[in-house]
């Protein structure tokens, strides 16, 4: 089996983990709330471009706008106190100005942190409550494990942990946990849709000196994140959309929603006051920069005439453009009457004199709303998981650590290369399906139902997390499958069990399908009854992924059988909960000859079953 899998791979050196290695949560410093975070946004002039008529018989890209950024705003959020107001600029060389101002503020933050940590290097004093808490508590507040009294290991000794920026007592901790619980040496710079848009505006300007730029690419044009070293700190540019995949408009609407039952019981005047207090509690940073009577207006995402703003002269216009000028060519949509009325109310409430001031207010409120939305998201994560999203690049990384931390699970690492090869052979992507844009159904529950015709319905189904569903079944099996020829036409729209292979005369991979009855295909000699204990393994196999036979063998088998033949890998795995037991044997199974009783409860047995191919 090893040769069959390995001969198709390139010759490389494989570094496997040591036997017994596990994955468990170790990043306890990620529980610390990052003290500094920067939120930023850009606005651009969309200059129109003249282009020649493209050749309609060929594929083409038509350039119709050139985006020039001349307006930005960023806000520095310091966890413990107000640091400074939003930094805004509108004018020439906006990108260079953004980088230079960001550099100055980064160096200022570095000096600020250094001064604070020198001041609070050691805990000066503790109030009686903190002293009593430290004496009676023997649980490390960082790793949440017990602190052993009189431990001979220096790293396990009990010490006092305190904040080096405020001097406040935080709790008892292991010495090693306390030493690793450090203020991060990076500052996240969060921009909504950084990957898709804003990064292209300024990433080239980051090369202003010889200091290193680190990047995590997604494609040649898009980056998950990139970092720039400035002094002793790093600016880490993060896309907030990777955590909250909704528009800023929708995110602000969600944050503005107050439960109706909390308002309905009050008279109208008190209800208004309660709602303002609610907005102040959710939009904490925005409320610091705008009065209460304007909070309802300003915490809502504004509207902006992007395509209309094609030159700097437009900044001098003294009134809002007509509603039709707010048409967005990218989205091919107009704004609603209500949205235009909202823009008029903002213009009047803030006594705006021209479109330049309107643009300044628009970009400033966008940054403050993004700040409040993400800070609320951080609050939820710290309360629920005790993890700060600021340490992560994307939501999947955060959710992975949250899973490890909350479950306290220890996952065994795969240390058998044959096992990894077998799993790789079974990996499949999702099935690509083209749907008609128009469909008509004769639904018996609708008004226009035609009784003379058969009743039918329109349904659109989406199955998520199929790999996760399969892995929970508890087995990994390799089986042979056949797809009877009489089912091919019947299943042509949505074939079962996608096959991972490149069709003849094609450079693209697409799916075929197979189906079979498990009981008919598995050789009786390799049935689950061959296990020492039948309850260890109950095969309920419903997810099948396949690969074809080698072409010469496939052609010969199809000629003889007069039907399409496939060889497949059925992915699943099982866990043995019956300690102690002997070696598990199913076909040519690789399993340990002896098993430690203490480890049995969490040990995984990977079963490779080579099922005989029926002629």
C-alpha positions as a printed Julia matrix, in Angstrom:
615×3 Matrix{Float64}:
   0.0     0.0     0.0
   2.86    2.39    0.78
   4.32    2.06   -2.72
   0.91    2.57   -4.31
   0.41    5.85   -2.44
   3.99    7.11   -2.33
   5.11    6.55   -5.91
   2.89    9.41   -7.06
   4.58   11.85   -4.66
   7.78   13.78   -5.25
  10.94   12.67   -3.46
  11.04   14.75   -0.28
  12.22   14.45    3.31
   9.31   13.92    5.67
   9.56   15.17    9.24
   7.01   13.37   11.37
   6.13   14.23   14.98
   7.49   12.07   17.75
   5.3     9.22   18.94
   2.92   10.29   21.67
   2.94   13.98   20.7
  -0.38   15.76   21.17
  -1.95   19.1    20.35
  -3.4    20.96   23.32
  -4.02   24.58   24.26
  -0.81   26.34   25.27
  -1.27   29.98   24.25
  -2.28   31.3    27.66
  -0.8    34.72   26.89
  -3.64   35.15   24.37
  -5.94   35.64   27.35
  -4.39   39.08   27.84
  -6.29   41.93   26.21
  -3.96   43.69   23.81
  -3.65   47.23   25.22
  -3.28   49.03   21.88
  -5.27   48.57   18.68
  -5.51   50.87   15.66
  -8.58   51.1    13.43
  -8.31   52.75   10.01
 -10.2    53.5     6.8
  -9.57   55.21    3.45
 -11.73   57.07    0.97
 -10.78   57.55   -2.67
 -11.52   59.8    -5.6
 -12.73   57.63   -8.46
 -11.3    59.24  -11.58
 -13.03   58.23  -14.8
 -10.87   56.56  -17.45
 -11.3    56.66  -21.21
 -10.8    53.29  -22.89
 -11.13   51.98  -26.42
 -13.99   49.67  -27.32
 -12.93   46.1   -26.41
 -13.15   43.15  -28.77
 -16.5    41.58  -27.89
 -15.42   38.2   -29.31
 -12.7    37.77  -26.68
 -12.48   37.83  -22.91
 -11.43   41.25  -21.64
 -11.1    43.49  -18.59
 -12.33   47.05  -18.97
 -10.74   49.71  -16.8
 -13.21   52.49  -16.18
 -11.95   54.07  -12.92
  -8.67   54.93  -11.26
  -8.81   55.09   -7.46
  -6.77   57.83   -5.82
  -6.75   57.86   -2.05
  -6.63   61.38   -0.66
  -8.53   60.87    2.58
  -7.89   58.64    5.58
  -8.66   58.39    9.25
  -7.35   56.13   11.99
  -8.08   55.83   15.69
  -5.81   54.48   18.41
  -7.73   52.51   21.03
  -5.9    52.21   24.34
  -7.49   49.78   26.76
  -6.92   51.63   30.01
  -7.6    55.27   29.16
  -8.29   57.75   26.36
  -5.15   58.05   24.26
  -5.83   60.66   21.56
  -8.62   61.77   19.18
  -9.02   60.24   15.7
  -6.23   61.2    13.31
  -7.63   62.47   10.03
  -6.07   63.81    6.84
  -7.41   64.97    3.48
  -5.02   66.23    0.87
  -2.17   65.32   -1.49
   0.12   62.3    -0.9
  -2.39   60.81    1.53
  -0.81   57.35    1.46
   2.69   58.64    2.3
   1.15   60.79    5.02
  -0.71   57.78    6.42
   2.47   55.71    6.69
   4.56   58.53    8.18
   1.92   59.46   10.78
   1.4    55.81   11.66
   5.16   55.44   12.12
   5.29   58.44   14.46
   2.4    57.16   16.56
   3.93   53.67   16.75
   7.17   55.09   18.14
   5.11   57.2    20.58
   3.24   54.1    21.77
   6.53   52.23   22.22
   7.89   55.03   24.44
   4.59   55.16   26.35
   4.7    51.41   27.07
   8.36   51.6    28.12
   7.69   54.43   30.58
   4.67   52.66   32.08
   6.45   49.3    32.46
   9.42   50.98   34.15
   7.04   52.74   36.53
   5.1    49.57   37.4
   7.92   47.04   37.06
   7.09   45.71   40.49
   3.85   45.79   42.45
   4.15   48.72   44.87
   1.25   47.89   47.18
  -1.86   45.73   47.47
  -5.2    46.47   49.09
  -6.43   44.07   51.8
  -8.93   42.42   49.46
  -6.16   41.55   46.97
  -3.89   40.28   49.75
  -6.6    37.96   51.06
  -7.39   36.75   47.54
  -3.75   35.9    46.92
  -3.41   33.99   50.19
  -6.52   31.85   49.85
  -6.3    31.12   46.1
  -4.09   28.34   44.79
  -5.34   28.38   41.18
  -3.2    30.1    38.56
  -5.39   32.78   36.97
  -3.45   32.39   33.69
  -3.4    28.63   32.97
  -6.24   27.88   35.45
  -4.34   24.91   36.91
  -3.52   24.27   40.55
  -0.41   25.84   42.07
   1.35   23.18   44.13
   2.66   24.31   47.49
   6.4    23.97   48.08
   7.02   22.78   44.52
  10.75   22.11   43.91
  10.37   23.27   40.28
  11.1    26.99   40.05
   8.61   27.54   37.2
   5.75   26.11   39.28
   6.22   28.37   42.3
   3.47   30.79   43.28
   4.01   34.46   42.39
   1.93   37.64   42.18
   0.9    38.7    38.68
   0.16   42.38   38.05
  -0.47   44.65   35.06
   2.71   46.46   33.99
   0.75   49.35   32.48
  -1.52   50.16   35.45
   0.16   48.43   38.4
  -3.08   46.62   39.29
  -3.06   43.17   40.9
  -4.38   40.44   38.58
  -4.04   37.26   40.61
  -1.77   34.41   41.69
   0.16   32.6    38.97
   2.84   30.02   38.3
   6.21   31.66   37.91
   6.57   30.36   34.33
   3.05   31.53   33.41
   3.78   34.96   34.83
   7.02   35.27   32.83
   5.26   34.39   29.57
   2.29   36.69   30.2
   3.87   39.68   28.46
   2.63   42.78   26.7
   2.72   41.96   22.97
   5.36   43.55   20.75
   2.89   44.23   17.94
   0.02   46.63   17.33
  -2.9    45.37   15.21
  -4.08   47.81   12.52
  -7.6    46.75   11.57
  -9.2    47.78    8.3
 -12.52   46.39    7.08
 -11.97   44.6     3.75
  -8.23   45.19    3.9
  -7.58   42.07    1.81
  -9.96   42.95   -1.0
  -9.38   46.7    -1.31
  -7.44   48.92    1.1
  -4.2    46.92    1.1
  -3.7    47.7    -2.6
  -3.69   51.41   -1.8
  -0.72   51.55    0.57
   1.21   48.26    0.72
   3.93   49.54   -1.64
   4.55   52.54    0.61
   5.51   50.23    3.49
   8.91   49.8     1.86
  10.0    53.27    2.99
  13.08   51.84    4.71
  15.09   48.62    4.91
  13.2    47.14    7.86
  11.56   43.78    7.23
   8.03   43.33    5.91
   6.38   40.0     6.73
   3.37   38.86    4.73
   0.89   36.0     4.87
  -0.36   35.73    1.28
  -3.69   34.35    0.22
  -3.01   34.76   -3.5
  -0.44   36.73   -5.5
  -2.63   39.82   -5.15
  -4.33   39.35   -1.79
  -2.87   39.06    1.69
  -4.36   37.64    4.86
  -2.04   39.92    6.82
   1.27   41.77    6.56
   3.51   43.35    9.18
   6.06   46.15    9.27
   8.81   46.51   11.88
   8.99   50.03   13.34
  11.44   50.52   16.17
  10.91   47.73   18.68
   7.28   47.21   17.64
   5.5    45.63   14.7
   2.48   47.05   12.92
   0.33   44.04   12.06
  -2.29   44.87    9.42
  -5.42   42.75    9.89
  -8.65   42.49    7.9
 -11.54   42.79   10.36
 -13.75   41.24    7.67
 -11.92   37.94    8.36
 -13.61   37.95   11.79
 -16.93   39.6    10.96
 -17.9    38.76    7.39
 -20.65   41.35    7.0
 -20.76   44.9     5.76
 -20.1    47.65    8.26
 -23.66   48.81    7.63
 -25.09   45.46    8.76
 -22.7    45.21   11.72
 -23.7    48.64   13.0
 -27.4    47.75   12.62
 -26.88   44.62   14.7
 -25.13   46.61   17.41
 -27.85   49.27   17.46
 -30.64   46.76   18.09
 -32.04   46.98   21.59
 -34.49   44.28   22.75
 -38.03   45.61   22.31
 -39.19   44.23   25.67
 -36.68   46.51   27.4
 -38.18   49.62   25.79
 -41.9    48.9    25.51
 -42.54   49.09   29.25
 -41.41   52.74   29.46
 -43.15   56.01   28.42
 -41.89   57.59   25.19
 -39.57   60.18   26.83
 -37.97   57.64   29.14
 -37.78   55.19   26.25
 -35.75   57.69   24.23
 -33.38   58.28   27.14
 -32.98   54.53   27.7
 -32.15   54.0    24.05
 -29.51   56.75   24.08
 -27.93   55.16   27.17
 -27.98   51.83   25.37
 -26.21   53.36   22.36
 -23.61   54.91   24.65
 -22.94   51.52   26.25
 -22.44   49.85   22.86
 -20.78   52.68   20.93
 -18.38   53.7    23.66
 -15.72   55.3    21.45
 -18.21   57.06   19.17
 -20.01   58.56   22.17
 -16.72   60.1    23.35
 -16.56   62.25   20.21
 -20.2    63.19   19.56
 -22.95   64.64   21.79
 -25.85   62.49   22.97
 -28.44   64.22   20.78
 -26.51   63.24   17.62
 -25.65   59.7    18.67
 -28.66   58.11   16.97
 -27.67   59.76   13.68
 -23.97   59.08   13.8
 -24.0    55.43   14.92
 -25.71   54.5    11.69
 -23.57   53.79    8.64
 -23.75   56.78    6.33
 -24.17   56.89    2.56
 -21.59   58.3     0.18
 -21.65   59.17   -3.56
 -18.55   57.12   -4.46
 -18.87   57.3    -8.27
 -19.86   60.96   -8.17
 -16.64   61.93   -6.36
 -14.27   61.89   -9.35
 -12.28   65.09   -8.75
 -11.1    67.32   -5.91
 -13.35   70.11   -7.17
 -16.36   68.15   -5.92
 -15.18   68.75   -2.34
 -16.11   72.43   -2.73
 -19.75   71.81   -3.62
 -21.98   73.31   -0.95
 -24.88   70.86   -1.01
 -25.56   67.17   -1.31
 -25.74   65.9    -4.89
 -29.15   64.63   -6.09
 -30.22   61.15   -5.03
 -29.47   59.63   -8.45
 -25.8    60.69   -8.09
 -25.46   58.19   -5.23
 -25.77   55.34   -7.73
 -23.07   52.73   -7.09
 -21.76   51.35  -10.37
 -19.9    48.51   -8.66
 -23.05   47.17   -6.97
 -25.35   48.48   -9.71
 -27.82   49.92   -7.23
 -29.3    53.21   -6.05
 -29.74   54.29   -2.45
 -33.25   54.32   -0.99
 -35.29   57.44   -0.24
 -34.86   56.78    3.47
 -31.05   56.59    3.11
 -30.98   59.88    1.2
 -33.13   61.53    3.86
 -30.68   60.26    6.48
 -27.8    61.92    4.59
 -29.78   65.18    4.51
 -30.42   65.0     8.26
 -26.7    64.46    8.93
 -25.8    67.42    6.69
 -28.21   69.66    8.57
 -27.48   68.4    12.1
 -23.72   68.92   11.77
 -24.06   72.2     9.86
 -21.9    70.85    7.03
 -20.71   73.47    4.55
 -19.44   71.37    1.63
 -18.84   67.83    0.39
 -15.3    67.94    1.75
 -16.62   68.25    5.31
 -19.22   65.57    4.59
 -16.43   63.23    3.42
 -14.37   63.97    6.54
 -17.32   63.17    8.8
 -18.13   60.04    6.79
 -14.66   58.5     7.07
 -14.34   59.5    10.74
 -17.65   57.87   11.71
 -16.77   54.75    9.71
 -13.59   54.32   11.75
 -15.34   54.92   15.08
 -18.18   52.53   14.21
 -15.63   49.87   13.2
 -13.84   50.47   16.52
 -17.02   49.98   18.54
 -18.18   46.94   16.57
 -14.86   45.14   16.93
 -14.38   46.14   20.57
 -17.78   44.62   21.35
 -16.69   41.49   19.49
 -13.54   41.38   21.65
 -15.67   41.77   24.78
 -17.81   38.77   23.8
 -14.78   36.59   23.0
 -13.0    37.49   26.23
 -16.13   36.83   28.26
 -17.0    33.55   26.5
 -13.61   32.03   25.68
 -11.21   34.25   27.65
  -9.27   34.84   24.42
  -8.55   38.16   22.72
  -9.12   38.16   18.91
  -6.32   40.74   18.59
  -3.77   37.91   18.8
  -5.21   36.19   15.71
  -5.28   36.78   11.96
  -8.66   35.19   11.14
 -11.73   33.75   12.85
 -10.74   30.1    12.11
  -7.49   30.55   14.07
  -9.43   32.02   16.98
 -12.08   29.27   16.9
  -9.39   26.54   16.79
  -7.73   27.83   19.95
 -11.13   28.39   21.57
 -11.98   24.74   20.87
  -8.7    23.5    22.38
  -9.12   25.73   25.42
 -12.78   25.09   26.15
 -12.7    21.33   25.61
  -9.27   20.85   27.24
  -8.77   18.08   24.69
  -5.43   16.51   23.79
  -5.4    15.54   20.12
  -2.97   12.83   19.05
  -0.71   13.81   16.18
  -0.38   11.43   13.23
   3.09    9.88   13.35
   2.65    7.23   10.62
   3.33    8.55    7.11
   1.28    5.76    5.5
  -1.64    6.92    7.58
  -1.26   10.49    6.31
  -1.0     9.32    2.69
  -4.16    7.29    3.09
  -6.06   10.26    4.49
  -4.8    12.56    1.74
  -6.08   10.18   -0.9
  -9.55   10.53    0.55
  -9.74   14.32    0.66
 -12.28   15.84   -1.69
 -13.52   19.34   -2.32
 -17.15   20.29   -2.59
 -19.28   19.46   -5.6
 -19.61   22.37   -8.03
 -23.11   22.73   -9.36
 -24.58   25.14  -11.9
 -28.17   26.1   -11.15
 -30.68   27.59  -13.57
 -31.53   31.2   -12.82
 -35.2    30.51  -13.48
 -37.3    27.6   -12.33
 -41.05   27.03  -12.3
 -42.9    24.7    -9.94
 -46.49   23.51   -9.75
 -46.88   23.78   -5.98
 -50.21   22.51   -4.61
 -50.03   24.99   -1.72
 -49.85   28.03   -4.03
 -52.69   29.96   -5.69
 -51.78   29.13   -9.29
 -51.69   25.36   -8.75
 -52.69   23.38  -11.85
 -54.49   20.22  -10.72
 -54.04   18.6   -14.12
 -50.28   18.51  -13.62
 -48.09   16.8   -11.07
 -47.38   18.77   -7.89
 -43.72   19.69   -7.4
 -41.59   22.11   -5.38
 -38.48   24.23   -5.72
 -35.82   23.42   -3.13
 -32.26   24.63   -2.7
 -30.26   22.53   -0.25
 -26.81   23.2     1.15
 -24.92   20.68    3.28
 -22.24   22.15    5.52
 -19.33   20.53    7.36
 -19.53   17.12    5.68
 -15.99   16.23    6.73
 -16.79   17.13   10.32
 -19.96   15.03   10.17
 -18.03   12.05    8.81
 -15.21   12.31   11.35
 -17.68   12.15   14.23
 -18.74    8.67   13.08
 -15.46    7.3    14.36
 -13.83    5.25   11.57
 -11.39    5.38    8.68
 -11.99    2.66    6.11
 -10.8     1.98    2.58
 -13.31    0.23    0.35
 -14.1    -0.63   -3.29
 -17.22    0.86   -4.83
 -19.1     0.39   -8.09
 -21.48    2.75   -9.85
 -23.98    0.71  -11.93
 -24.32    1.97  -15.47
 -28.12    2.13  -15.25
 -27.81    4.91  -12.63
 -25.53    7.19  -14.66
 -28.22    9.12  -16.53
 -30.49    9.22  -13.49
 -27.74   10.77  -11.34
 -26.18   12.99  -13.99
 -27.32   16.29  -12.4
 -25.99   15.49   -8.93
 -23.79   12.38   -8.87
 -23.07   10.72   -5.56
 -19.62   10.42   -4.0
 -17.51   12.87   -6.05
 -14.47   11.43   -7.77
 -11.22   13.39   -7.65
  -9.61   13.04  -11.07
  -8.82   15.06  -14.17
 -11.01   14.1   -17.14
  -9.42   13.31  -20.48
  -8.56   16.34  -22.65
  -9.17   18.69  -19.73
  -6.99   20.7   -17.38
  -9.71   21.16  -14.81
 -10.79   18.82  -12.07
 -14.46   18.07  -11.77
 -16.6    15.53  -10.01
 -18.17   12.28  -11.03
 -20.08   10.11   -8.64
 -20.59    6.59   -7.43
 -22.89    4.74   -5.11
 -23.0     1.3    -3.6
 -24.48   -0.78   -0.82
 -21.92   -1.2     1.96
 -23.13   -4.67    2.86
 -22.61   -5.93   -0.69
 -19.14   -4.47   -1.2
 -17.34   -5.29    2.05
 -15.82   -8.75    2.06
 -17.41  -10.87    4.81
 -13.95  -11.83    6.04
 -13.34   -8.2     6.93
 -16.63   -7.54    8.69
 -16.77   -5.72   12.05
 -17.33   -9.09   13.78
 -13.62   -9.79   13.32
 -12.89   -7.3    16.12
 -12.24   -8.6    19.67
 -15.35   -6.71   20.76
 -18.14   -5.85   18.37
 -19.19   -2.79   20.35
 -15.78   -1.22   19.64
 -16.73   -0.71   16.05
 -20.22   -0.16   14.67
 -19.91    0.85   11.07
 -22.52    3.34    9.97
 -20.88    4.5     6.76
 -22.6     7.19    4.76
 -19.86    9.4     3.37
 -17.91    8.01    0.45
 -15.09    9.63   -1.49
 -13.43    7.89   -4.37
 -10.5     7.64   -6.7
 -10.43    5.65   -9.94
  -8.57    2.45  -10.67
  -5.45    2.9   -12.79
  -6.68    3.51  -16.33
  -5.5     0.2   -17.91
  -7.11   -1.82  -15.12
 -10.26    0.31  -15.23
 -10.7    -0.17  -18.97
 -10.23   -3.94  -18.7
 -12.69   -4.24  -15.82
 -15.28   -2.07  -17.53
 -14.97   -4.16  -20.7
 -15.55   -7.39  -18.77
 -18.28   -6.11  -16.45
 -19.96   -3.8   -18.98
 -20.3    -1.15  -16.25
 -18.27    1.73  -14.81
 -15.93    0.62  -12.0
 -14.27    2.69   -9.28
 -11.95    2.15   -6.34
 -12.75    4.35   -3.36
 -11.67    5.5     0.04
 -14.35    5.75    2.7
 -13.19    8.16    5.38
 -14.21    7.73    8.99
 -12.54    6.64   12.23
 -13.35    5.02   15.54
 -12.46    5.43   19.17
 -12.2     2.5    21.57
 -13.84    3.22   24.94
 -13.42   -0.26   26.4
 -10.16   -0.42   28.41
  -8.27   -2.61   28.44
  -8.36   -4.66   25.26
  -5.93   -6.39   22.98
  -4.87   -5.42   19.5
  -7.67   -4.6    17.08
  -7.5    -6.72   13.93
  -9.48   -6.03   10.76
  -7.92   -7.24    7.54
  -4.41   -5.81    7.22
  -4.72   -3.42   10.16
  -1.82   -1.57   11.73
  -2.46   -1.24   15.46
  -0.43   -1.35   18.67
   0.29   -4.75   20.17
  -0.21   -3.46   23.68
  -2.01   -0.44   25.05
  -1.45    1.51   28.24
  -4.57    1.39   30.43
  -4.35    5.07   31.35
  -4.08    6.13   27.72
  -6.8     3.81   26.43
  -9.63    6.27   27.02
  -8.28    8.73   24.47
  -6.34    6.49   22.08
  -7.39    6.45   18.43
  -7.13    3.3    16.32
  -6.82    3.87   12.6
  -8.13    0.92   10.6
  -6.96    0.41    7.02
  -9.18   -2.19    5.34
  -8.19   -3.34    1.86
 -11.46   -4.7     0.49
 -11.24   -7.34   -2.24
 -12.35   -6.14   -5.67
 -15.21   -8.1    -7.18
 -14.72   -9.24  -10.76
